[in-house]
């Protein structure tokens, strides 16, 4: 008879335990995963900006465009932008190991839907992508490529002021 209350208690607590573990894993996948971003330089941006082409995934093309914008900013922060023709590699803004976990509250708020990360995108191709920039992967899943201009210097300044990124004039 004692076994049933324990089983009942475990059954009630299991979803909460799994949910708390999933949020940490989800954060790792969203922000700092080195394989999560498909990004390439799209040319030379004006002073303080980086022009990139980035890919996003979603259930609709609109969701994929939102994910691509988030990926562009997250790649700038955690991974850097790879080199391309005529453009050198841009290193990651935040070089601290596990910064996404250490500053989780900041990044959760920063990357929420409609969050502050959008203020660091100067312009993007928001129209409905077509051709090779819009791929249907599965029945209801899309991969979308978007050209984005990132306000890289402003983003760095924001993270420096928040105490997350090290200032460039700080020294080694």
Coordinates of N, CA, C and O in Angstrom, one line a residue:
X1 N 0.8 -1.2 0.0 CA 0.0 0.0 0.0 C 0.8 1.3 0.0 O 0.4 2.3 -0.5
X2 N 2.0 1.2 0.6 CA 2.9 2.4 0.6 C 3.5 2.7 -0.7 O 3.9 3.8 -1.0
X3 N 3.5 1.7 -1.6 CA 4.1 2.0 -2.9 C 3.3 2.9 -3.8 O 3.8 3.7 -4.5
X4 N 2.0 2.9 -3.6 CA 1.1 3.7 -4.5 C 1.3 5.2 -4.2 O 1.4 6.0 -5.2
X5 N 1.4 5.7 -3.0 CA 1.6 7.1 -2.7 C 2.9 7.6 -3.3 O 3.0 8.7 -3.8
X6 N 4.0 6.7 -3.2 CA 5.3 7.1 -3.7 C 5.2 7.2 -5.3 O 5.7 8.1 -5.9
X7 N 4.5 6.3 -5.9 CA 4.4 6.3 -7.3 C 3.6 7.5 -7.7 O 3.9 8.2 -8.7
X8 N 2.5 7.8 -7.0 CA 1.7 9.0 -7.3 C 2.5 10.3 -7.2 O 2.5 11.2 -8.0
X9 N 3.3 10.4 -6.1 CA 4.2 11.6 -5.9 C 5.2 11.7 -7.0 O 5.4 12.8 -7.5
X10 N 5.9 10.6 -7.4 CA 6.8 10.7 -8.5 C 6.2 11.1 -9.8 O 6.7 11.9 -10.5
X11 N 5.0 10.6 -10.0 CA 4.3 10.9 -11.3 C 3.9 12.4 -11.3 O 4.0 13.0 -12.3
X12 N 3.6 13.0 -10.2 CA 3.3 14.4 -10.1 C 4.6 15.3 -10.3 O 4.5 16.3 -10.9
X13 N 5.7 14.9 -9.7 CA 6.9 15.7 -9.7 C 7.7 15.5 -11.0 O 8.5 16.4 -11.3
X14 N 7.6 14.5 -11.7 CA 8.4 14.2 -12.9 C 8.3 15.3 -13.9 O 9.3 15.8 -14.4
X15 N 7.1 15.8 -14.3 CA 7.1 16.8 -15.3 C 7.8 18.1 -14.9 O 8.4 18.8 -15.7
X16 N 7.7 18.5 -13.6 CA 8.4 19.7 -13.1 C 9.9 19.5 -13.2 O 10.6 20.4 -13.5
X17 N 10.4 18.3 -12.9 CA 11.8 18.1 -12.9 C 12.3 18.1 -14.4 O 13.3 18.8 -14.7
X18 N 11.6 17.5 -15.3 CA 12.0 17.5 -16.7 C 11.9 18.9 -17.3 O 12.7 19.3 -18.1
X19 N 10.9 19.7 -16.9 CA 10.7 21.1 -17.4 C 11.9 21.9 -16.9 O 12.5 22.7 -17.7
X20 N 12.4 21.8 -15.7 CA 13.5 22.6 -15.2 C 14.8 22.3 -15.9 O 15.6 23.1 -16.2
X21 N 15.0 21.0 -16.2 CA 16.2 20.6 -17.0 C 16.1 21.0 -18.4 O 17.1 21.4 -19.0
X22 N 14.9 21.0 -19.0 CA 14.8 21.4 -20.4 C 15.1 22.9 -20.6 O 15.6 23.3 -21.6
X23 N 14.8 23.7 -19.6 CA 15.0 25.2 -19.9 C 16.5 25.5 -19.9 O 16.9 26.3 -20.8
X24 N 17.3 24.8 -19.2 CA 18.8 25.0 -19.2 C 19.3 24.5 -20.6 O 20.1 25.2 -21.2
X25 N 18.9 23.4 -21.0 CA 19.3 22.8 -22.3 C 18.8 23.7 -23.4 O 19.5 23.9 -24.4
X26 N 17.6 24.2 -23.3 CA 17.0 25.0 -24.4 C 17.8 26.3 -24.5 O 18.1 26.8 -25.6
X27 N 18.2 26.9 -23.3 CA 19.0 28.1 -23.3 C 20.3 27.9 -24.0 O 20.8 28.6 -24.8
X28 N 20.9 26.7 -23.7 CA 22.2 26.4 -24.4 C 22.1 26.2 -25.9 O 22.9 26.7 -26.6
X29 N 21.0 25.6 -26.3 CA 20.8 25.4 -27.7 C 20.5 26.8 -28.4 O 21.0 27.1 -29.5
X30 N 19.7 27.7 -27.7 CA 19.3 28.9 -28.3 C 20.5 29.9 -28.5 O 20.6 30.6 -29.5
X31 N 21.3 30.0 -27.4 CA 22.3 31.1 -27.4 C 23.7 30.7 -27.8 O 24.3 31.3 -28.7
X32 N 24.3 29.7 -27.2 CA 25.7 29.5 -27.3 C 26.1 28.3 -28.1 O 27.3 28.0 -28.1
X33 N 25.2 27.6 -28.7 CA 25.6 26.5 -29.4 C 26.4 26.8 -30.7 O 25.9 27.7 -31.5
X34 N 27.5 26.2 -30.8 CA 28.4 26.6 -32.0 C 27.8 26.0 -33.3 O 28.2 26.5 -34.4
X35 N 26.9 25.1 -33.2 CA 26.4 24.5 -34.5 C 25.0 25.0 -34.8 O 24.4 24.6 -35.8
X36 N 24.5 25.9 -34.0 CA 23.1 26.3 -34.1 C 22.9 27.4 -35.2 O 21.8 27.7 -35.6
X37 N 24.0 28.1 -35.6 CA 23.8 29.3 -36.4 C 24.4 29.0 -37.8 O 25.5 28.5 -38.0
X38 N 23.6 29.3 -38.8 CA 24.1 29.3 -40.2 C 24.2 30.8 -40.6 O 23.2 31.4 -40.9
X39 N 25.4 31.3 -40.6 CA 25.6 32.7 -40.8 C 26.8 32.9 -41.7 O 27.8 32.1 -41.6
X40 N 26.7 33.9 -42.6 CA 27.8 34.2 -43.5 C 27.8 35.7 -43.8 O 26.8 36.3 -43.8
X41 N 29.0 36.3 -44.0 CA 29.1 37.7 -44.3 C 28.4 37.9 -45.6 O 28.5 37.1 -46.6
X42 N 27.7 39.0 -45.7 CA 27.0 39.4 -47.0 C 27.6 40.6 -47.6 O 27.0 41.1 -48.6
X43 N 28.7 41.1 -47.1 CA 29.3 42.2 -47.7 C 29.8 43.1 -46.6 O 29.8 42.8 -45.4
X44 N 30.3 44.3 -46.9 CA 30.8 45.2 -46.0 C 29.7 46.2 -45.6 O 29.1 46.8 -46.4
X45 N 29.4 46.3 -44.3 CA 28.4 47.2 -43.8 C 29.0 48.6 -43.5 O 30.3 48.8 -43.6
X46 N 28.2 49.5 -43.2 CA 28.7 50.9 -42.9 C 29.4 50.8 -41.6 O 29.4 49.8 -40.9
X47 N 30.1 51.9 -41.2 CA 30.8 51.9 -39.9 C 30.0 51.4 -38.7 O 28.9 51.9 -38.5
X48 N 30.5 50.5 -38.0 CA 29.9 50.0 -36.8 C 28.8 48.9 -37.0 O 28.2 48.5 -36.1
X49 N 28.7 48.5 -38.3 CA 27.7 47.5 -38.6 C 28.3 46.3 -39.3 O 29.4 46.4 -39.8
X50 N 27.6 45.2 -39.3 CA 28.0 44.0 -40.0 C 26.9 43.5 -40.8 O 25.7 43.4 -40.3
X51 N 27.1 43.3 -42.1 CA 26.1 42.8 -43.0 C 26.3 41.3 -43.2 O 27.3 40.8 -43.5
X52 N 25.2 40.5 -42.8 CA 25.3 39.1 -42.8 C 24.0 38.5 -43.5 O 23.0 39.1 -43.5
X53 N 24.2 37.3 -43.9 CA 23.0 36.5 -44.3 C 22.9 35.3 -43.3 O 23.9 34.6 -43.0
X54 N 21.8 35.2 -42.7 CA 21.6 34.2 -41.6 C 20.3 33.4 -41.9 O 19.4 33.9 -42.5
X55 N 20.3 32.2 -41.5 CA 19.2 31.3 -41.7 C 18.5 31.0 -40.4 O 19.1 31.0 -39.3
X56 N 17.2 30.9 -40.5 CA 16.3 30.5 -39.3 C 15.3 29.5 -39.7 O 15.0 29.3 -40.8
X57 N 14.8 28.8 -38.7 CA 13.9 27.7 -38.8 C 12.6 28.0 -38.1 O 12.6 28.6 -37.0
X58 N 11.5 27.6 -38.6 CA 10.2 27.8 -37.9 C 9.0 27.1 -38.6 O 9.2 26.6 -39.7
X59 N 7.9 27.1 -37.9 CA 6.7 26.4 -38.4 C 6.1 27.2 -39.6 O 5.4 26.6 -40.4
X60 N 6.4 28.5 -39.6 CA 5.9 29.3 -40.8 C 7.1 30.1 -41.2 O 8.1 30.3 -40.5
X61 N 7.0 30.7 -42.4 CA 8.1 31.5 -42.9 C 8.3 32.8 -42.0 O 9.5 33.2 -41.8
X62 N 7.3 33.3 -41.4 CA 7.4 34.4 -40.5 C 8.1 34.1 -39.2 O 9.0 34.8 -38.7
X63 N 7.8 32.9 -38.7 CA 8.5 32.4 -37.5 C 10.0 32.2 -37.8 O 10.9 32.5 -37.0
X64 N 10.3 31.7 -39.0 CA 11.7 31.4 -39.4 C 12.4 32.7 -39.5 O 13.6 32.8 -39.2
X65 N 11.8 33.8 -40.0 CA 12.4 35.1 -40.2 C 12.8 35.7 -38.8 O 13.9 36.2 -38.5
X66 N 11.8 35.5 -37.8 CA 12.1 36.0 -36.4 C 13.3 35.2 -35.8 O 14.2 35.8 -35.2
X67 N 13.3 33.9 -36.1 CA 14.4 33.0 -35.6 C 15.7 33.5 -36.2 O 16.8 33.5 -35.6
X68 N 15.7 33.8 -37.5 CA 16.9 34.2 -38.2 C 17.5 35.5 -37.6 O 18.7 35.6 -37.4
X69 N 16.7 36.4 -37.3 CA 17.1 37.7 -36.7 C 17.7 37.4 -35.3 O 18.8 38.0 -35.0
X70 N 17.1 36.6 -34.5 CA 17.6 36.2 -33.2 C 19.0 35.5 -33.4 O 19.9 35.8 -32.6
X71 N 19.1 34.6 -34.4 CA 20.3 33.9 -34.6 C 21.4 34.9 -35.0 O 22.6 34.6 -34.6
X72 N 21.1 35.9 -35.8 CA 22.2 36.8 -36.2 C 22.8 37.5 -35.0 O 24.0 37.7 -34.9
X73 N 21.9 38.0 -34.1 CA 22.4 38.7 -32.9 C 23.2 37.7 -32.0 O 24.2 38.0 -31.4
X74 N 22.6 36.5 -31.8 CA 23.2 35.5 -30.9 C 24.6 35.1 -31.4 O 25.5 34.9 -30.7
X75 N 24.7 34.9 -32.7 CA 25.9 34.5 -33.3 C 27.0 35.6 -33.1 O 28.1 35.3 -32.8
X76 N 26.6 36.9 -33.3 CA 27.5 38.0 -33.0 C 28.0 38.0 -31.6 O 29.2 38.2 -31.3
X77 N 27.1 37.7 -30.7 CA 27.5 37.7 -29.2 C 28.4 36.5 -28.9 O 29.4 36.7 -28.2
X78 N 27.9 35.3 -29.2 CA 28.6 34.1 -28.7 C 29.5 33.4 -29.6 O 30.4 32.7 -29.1
X79 N 29.4 33.5 -30.9 CA 30.2 32.7 -31.8 C 31.1 33.6 -32.7 O 32.2 33.2 -33.0
X80 N 30.7 34.8 -33.0 CA 31.4 35.6 -34.0 C 30.9 35.3 -35.4 O 30.1 34.4 -35.6
X81 N 31.3 36.2 -36.3 CA 30.9 36.1 -37.7 C 32.1 35.6 -38.5 O 33.2 36.1 -38.5
X82 N 31.9 34.5 -39.3 CA 33.0 33.9 -40.1 C 33.5 34.9 -41.1 O 32.8 35.8 -41.5
X83 N 34.7 34.6 -41.6 CA 35.3 35.4 -42.7 C 34.6 35.1 -44.0 O 34.1 34.0 -44.2
X84 N 34.6 36.0 -44.9 CA 34.1 35.8 -46.3 C 34.9 36.6 -47.3 O 35.9 37.2 -46.9
X85 N 34.5 36.6 -48.5 CA 35.3 37.3 -49.6 C 35.4 38.8 -49.2 O 34.3 39.5 -49.2
X86 N 36.6 39.2 -49.0 CA 36.8 40.7 -48.7 C 36.4 41.1 -47.3 O 36.5 42.3 -47.0
X87 N 36.0 40.2 -46.5 CA 35.6 40.5 -45.1 C 36.3 39.6 -44.1 O 36.3 38.3 -44.3
X88 N 37.0 40.1 -43.2 CA 37.7 39.3 -42.2 C 36.7 38.8 -41.1 O 35.6 39.2 -41.0
X89 N 37.2 37.8 -40.4 CA 36.4 37.2 -39.3 C 36.2 38.2 -38.2 O 37.1 39.0 -37.8
X90 N 35.0 38.3 -37.7 CA 34.6 39.1 -36.5 C 34.5 38.2 -35.3 O 33.7 37.3 -35.3
X91 N 35.4 38.4 -34.3 CA 35.3 37.5 -33.1 C 34.0 37.7 -32.3 O 33.3 38.8 -32.4
X92 N 33.7 36.8 -31.5 CA 32.5 36.9 -30.6 C 32.7 38.1 -29.6 O 33.8 38.4 -29.2
X93 N 31.6 38.7 -29.3 CA 31.6 39.8 -28.4 C 31.9 39.3 -27.0 O 32.7 39.9 -26.2
X94 N 31.2 38.3 -26.6 CA 31.4 37.7 -25.3 C 32.3 36.5 -25.4 O 32.0 35.5 -26.0
X95 N 33.4 36.5 -24.7 CA 34.4 35.4 -24.8 C 34.4 34.6 -23.5 O 35.1 33.6 -23.5
X96 N 33.7 35.0 -22.5 CA 33.7 34.3 -21.2 C 33.0 32.9 -21.4 O 31.9 32.9 -22.0
X97 N 33.6 31.9 -20.9 CA 33.0 30.6 -21.0 C 31.7 30.5 -20.2 O 31.7 31.0 -19.0
X98 N 30.7 29.9 -20.7 CA 29.4 29.8 -20.1 C 28.7 31.1 -19.7 O 28.0 31.2 -18.7
X99 N 29.0 32.2 -20.5 CA 28.4 33.5 -20.2 C 26.9 33.4 -20.3 O 26.1 34.1 -19.6
X100 N 26.3 32.5 -21.2 CA 24.9 32.4 -21.3 C 24.2 31.9 -20.1 O 23.1 32.2 -19.7
X101 N 24.9 31.0 -19.3 CA 24.4 30.4 -18.1 C 24.6 31.4 -17.0 O 23.7 31.6 -16.1
X102 N 25.8 32.0 -16.9 CA 26.1 33.0 -15.8 C 25.2 34.2 -15.8 O 24.8 34.7 -14.8
X103 N 24.8 34.7 -17.0 CA 24.0 35.8 -17.2 C 22.6 35.4 -17.8 O 22.1 36.1 -18.6
X104 N 22.1 34.3 -17.4 CA 20.9 33.7 -17.9 C 19.7 34.7 -17.8 O 18.9 34.8 -18.8
X105 N 19.5 35.4 -16.7 CA 18.4 36.3 -16.6 C 18.5 37.4 -17.6 O 17.5 37.8 -18.2
X106 N 19.7 37.9 -17.8 CA 19.8 39.0 -18.8 C 19.5 38.5 -20.2 O 18.7 39.2 -20.9
X107 N 20.0 37.4 -20.6 CA 19.8 36.9 -22.0 C 18.4 36.4 -22.2 O 17.9 36.5 -23.3
X108 N 17.8 35.8 -21.2 CA 16.4 35.4 -21.3 C 15.5 36.6 -21.6 O 14.6 36.6 -22.5
X109 N 15.7 37.7 -20.9 CA 15.0 39.0 -21.1 C 15.4 39.6 -22.5 O 14.5 40.1 -23.2
X110 N 16.7 39.6 -22.8 CA 17.2 40.2 -24.0 C 16.6 39.5 -25.3 O 16.3 40.1 -26.3
X111 N 16.5 38.2 -25.3 CA 16.1 37.4 -26.4 C 14.7 37.0 -26.4 O 14.3 36.2 -27.3
X112 N 13.9 37.5 -25.5 CA 12.4 37.1 -25.5 C 11.8 37.6 -26.8 O 12.3 38.5 -27.4
X113 N 10.6 37.1 -27.1 CA 9.9 37.5 -28.3 C 9.7 39.0 -28.2 O 9.1 39.5 -27.3
X114 N 10.1 39.7 -29.3 CA 10.0 41.2 -29.3 C 11.0 41.9 -28.4 O 10.8 43.1 -28.0
X115 N 12.0 41.2 -27.9 CA 13.0 41.7 -27.0 C 13.9 42.8 -27.5 O 13.9 43.2 -28.7
X116 N 14.9 43.2 -26.6 CA 15.9 44.2 -27.0 C 16.8 43.9 -28.1 O 17.3 44.8 -28.8
X117 N 16.9 42.6 -28.4 CA 17.9 42.2 -29.5 C 17.4 42.8 -30.8 O 18.3 43.1 -31.7
X118 N 16.2 43.1 -31.0 CA 15.7 43.7 -32.2 C 16.2 45.1 -32.5 O 16.2 45.5 -33.6
X119 N 16.5 45.8 -31.4 CA 17.0 47.2 -31.5 C 18.4 47.2 -32.1 O 18.9 48.3 -32.4
X120 N 19.1 46.1 -32.3 CA 20.4 46.0 -32.8 C 20.4 45.5 -34.2 O 21.5 45.2 -34.8
X121 N 19.3 45.5 -34.9 CA 19.2 45.2 -36.3 C 18.8 46.4 -37.0 O 17.7 47.0 -36.8
X122 N 19.7 46.9 -37.9 CA 19.4 48.2 -38.6 C 18.4 48.0 -39.7 O 17.5 48.7 -39.9
X123 N 18.6 46.9 -40.5 CA 17.6 46.6 -41.5 C 17.7 45.1 -41.9 O 18.8 44.5 -41.7
X124 N 16.7 44.6 -42.4 CA 16.7 43.2 -42.9 C 15.7 43.1 -44.0 O 14.9 43.9 -44.2
X125 N 15.8 41.9 -44.7 CA 14.9 41.6 -45.7 C 13.7 40.9 -45.1 O 13.7 39.7 -45.0
X126 N 12.7 41.7 -44.7 CA 11.6 41.1 -43.9 C 10.5 40.6 -44.8 O 9.6 39.9 -44.3
X127 N 10.5 40.9 -46.1 CA 9.5 40.5 -47.0 C 9.4 39.0 -47.0 O 10.4 38.3 -46.6
X128 N 8.4 38.4 -47.5 CA 8.3 37.0 -47.6 C 9.4 36.4 -48.5 O 9.4 36.7 -49.7
X129 N 10.4 35.7 -48.0 CA 11.4 35.2 -48.8 C 10.9 34.2 -49.8 O 9.9 33.5 -49.6
X130 N 11.6 34.1 -50.9 CA 11.2 33.1 -52.0 C 12.4 32.5 -52.6 O 13.6 32.9 -52.3
X131 N 12.2 31.6 -53.5 CA 13.4 30.9 -54.1 C 14.2 30.1 -53.2 O 13.7 29.4 -52.3
X132 N 15.5 30.3 -53.3 CA 16.5 29.5 -52.5 C 16.5 30.0 -51.1 O 17.1 29.4 -50.2
X133 N 16.0 31.2 -50.8 CA 15.9 31.7 -49.4 C 14.8 31.2 -48.6 O 14.6 31.5 -47.4
X134 N 13.9 30.4 -49.2 CA 12.7 29.9 -48.5 C 12.6 28.4 -48.9 O 12.3 28.1 -50.0
X135 N 13.0 27.6 -47.9 CA 12.9 26.1 -48.2 C 11.9 25.5 -47.3 O 11.9 25.7 -46.1
X136 N 11.1 24.6 -47.8 CA 10.2 23.8 -47.0 C 10.9 22.5 -46.7 O 11.2 21.7 -47.5
X137 N 11.2 22.3 -45.4 CA 11.9 21.2 -45.0 C 11.0 20.0 -44.7 O 11.3 18.9 -45.2
X138 N 10.0 20.2 -44.0 CA 8.9 19.2 -43.8 C 7.6 19.8 -44.1 O 7.5 20.9 -44.6
X139 N 6.6 19.1 -43.9 CA 5.2 19.5 -44.2 C 4.9 20.9 -43.7 O 4.4 21.8 -44.4
X140 N 5.2 21.2 -42.4 CA 4.9 22.4 -41.8 C 6.2 23.0 -41.1 O 6.1 23.5 -40.0
X141 N 7.3 23.0 -41.8 CA 8.5 23.5 -41.2 C 9.4 24.2 -42.3 O 9.5 23.6 -43.4
X142 N 9.8 25.4 -42.1 CA 10.6 26.1 -43.1 C 12.0 26.5 -42.6 O 12.2 26.7 -41.4
X143 N 12.8 26.6 -43.6 CA 14.2 27.2 -43.4 C 14.3 28.4 -44.3 O 14.0 28.4 -45.5
X144 N 14.6 29.6 -43.7 CA 14.5 30.9 -44.4 C 15.8 31.6 -44.2 O 16.4 31.7 -43.1
X145 N 16.3 32.1 -45.3 CA 17.5 33.0 -45.3 C 17.2 34.4 -45.3 O 16.3 34.9 -46.1
X146 N 17.8 35.2 -44.5 CA 17.5 36.7 -44.4 C 18.8 37.5 -44.4 O 19.8 37.1 -43.7
X147 N 18.8 38.5 -45.1 CA 20.0 39.5 -45.1 C 19.7 40.5 -43.9 O 18.6 41.1 -43.9
X148 N 20.7 40.6 -43.1 CA 20.5 41.4 -41.9 C 21.7 42.4 -41.7 O 22.9 41.9 -42.0
X149 N 21.5 43.6 -41.3 CA 22.6 44.5 -40.9 C 22.5 44.7 -39.4 O 21.6 45.2 -38.9
X150 N 23.6 44.2 -38.8 CA 23.7 44.2 -37.3 C 24.4 45.5 -36.9 O 25.5 45.8 -37.4
X151 N 23.9 46.2 -35.9 CA 24.6 47.3 -35.3 C 25.6 46.8 -34.2 O 25.3 46.8 -33.0
X152 N 26.7 46.3 -34.8 CA 27.6 45.5 -34.0 C 28.3 46.4 -32.9 O 28.4 45.9 -31.7
X153 N 28.7 47.6 -33.2 CA 29.3 48.4 -32.2 C 28.4 48.8 -31.0 O 28.7 48.8 -29.9
X154 N 27.1 49.1 -31.4 CA 26.1 49.4 -30.4 C 25.8 48.1 -29.5 O 25.6 48.3 -28.3
X155 N 25.8 47.0 -30.1 CA 25.6 45.7 -29.4 C 26.7 45.5 -28.4 O 26.5 45.2 -27.2
X156 N 27.9 45.7 -28.8 CA 29.1 45.5 -28.0 C 29.0 46.5 -26.8 O 29.2 46.1 -25.6
X157 N 28.7 47.7 -27.1 CA 28.6 48.8 -26.0 C 27.5 48.4 -25.0 O 27.7 48.5 -23.8
X158 N 26.4 47.9 -25.5 CA 25.3 47.5 -24.6 C 25.8 46.4 -23.6 O 25.5 46.4 -22.4
X159 N 26.5 45.4 -24.2 CA 26.9 44.3 -23.4 C 28.1 44.7 -22.4 O 28.2 44.2 -21.3
X160 N 28.9 45.6 -22.8 CA 29.9 46.2 -22.0 C 29.3 46.9 -20.8 O 29.7 46.7 -19.6
X161 N 28.3 47.7 -21.1 CA 27.6 48.5 -20.0 C 26.9 47.6 -19.0 O 26.7 47.9 -17.9
X162 N 26.4 46.5 -19.5 CA 25.7 45.5 -18.7 C 26.7 44.7 -17.9 O 26.3 43.9 -17.0
X163 N 28.0 44.8 -18.1 CA 29.0 44.0 -17.4 C 29.2 42.6 -17.9 O 29.7 41.8 -17.2
X164 N 28.7 42.3 -19.1 CA 28.8 41.0 -19.6 C 30.0 40.8 -20.5 O 30.7 39.8 -20.5
X165 N 30.3 41.8 -21.4 CA 31.4 41.7 -22.3 C 32.5 42.6 -21.7 O 32.3 43.6 -21.1
X166 N 33.7 42.1 -22.0 CA 34.9 42.9 -21.5 C 35.2 44.0 -22.5 O 35.1 43.9 -23.7
X167 N 35.5 45.2 -21.9 CA 35.8 46.3 -22.8 C 37.1 46.1 -23.6 O 38.0 45.5 -23.1
X168 N 37.1 46.6 -24.8 CA 38.2 46.4 -25.6 C 39.5 47.2 -25.1 O 40.6 46.8 -25.3
X169 N 39.3 48.3 -24.4 CA 40.4 49.0 -23.9 C 40.8 48.6 -22.4 O 41.6 49.2 -21.8
X170 N 40.2 47.5 -22.0 CA 40.4 47.0 -20.7 C 41.8 46.4 -20.5 O 42.4 46.4 -19.4
X171 N 42.4 45.8 -21.5 CA 43.7 45.2 -21.4 C 43.6 43.7 -21.4 O 42.5 43.1 -21.5
X172 N 44.7 43.1 -21.4 CA 44.7 41.6 -21.5 C 45.0 41.1 -20.1 O 45.2 40.2 -19.6

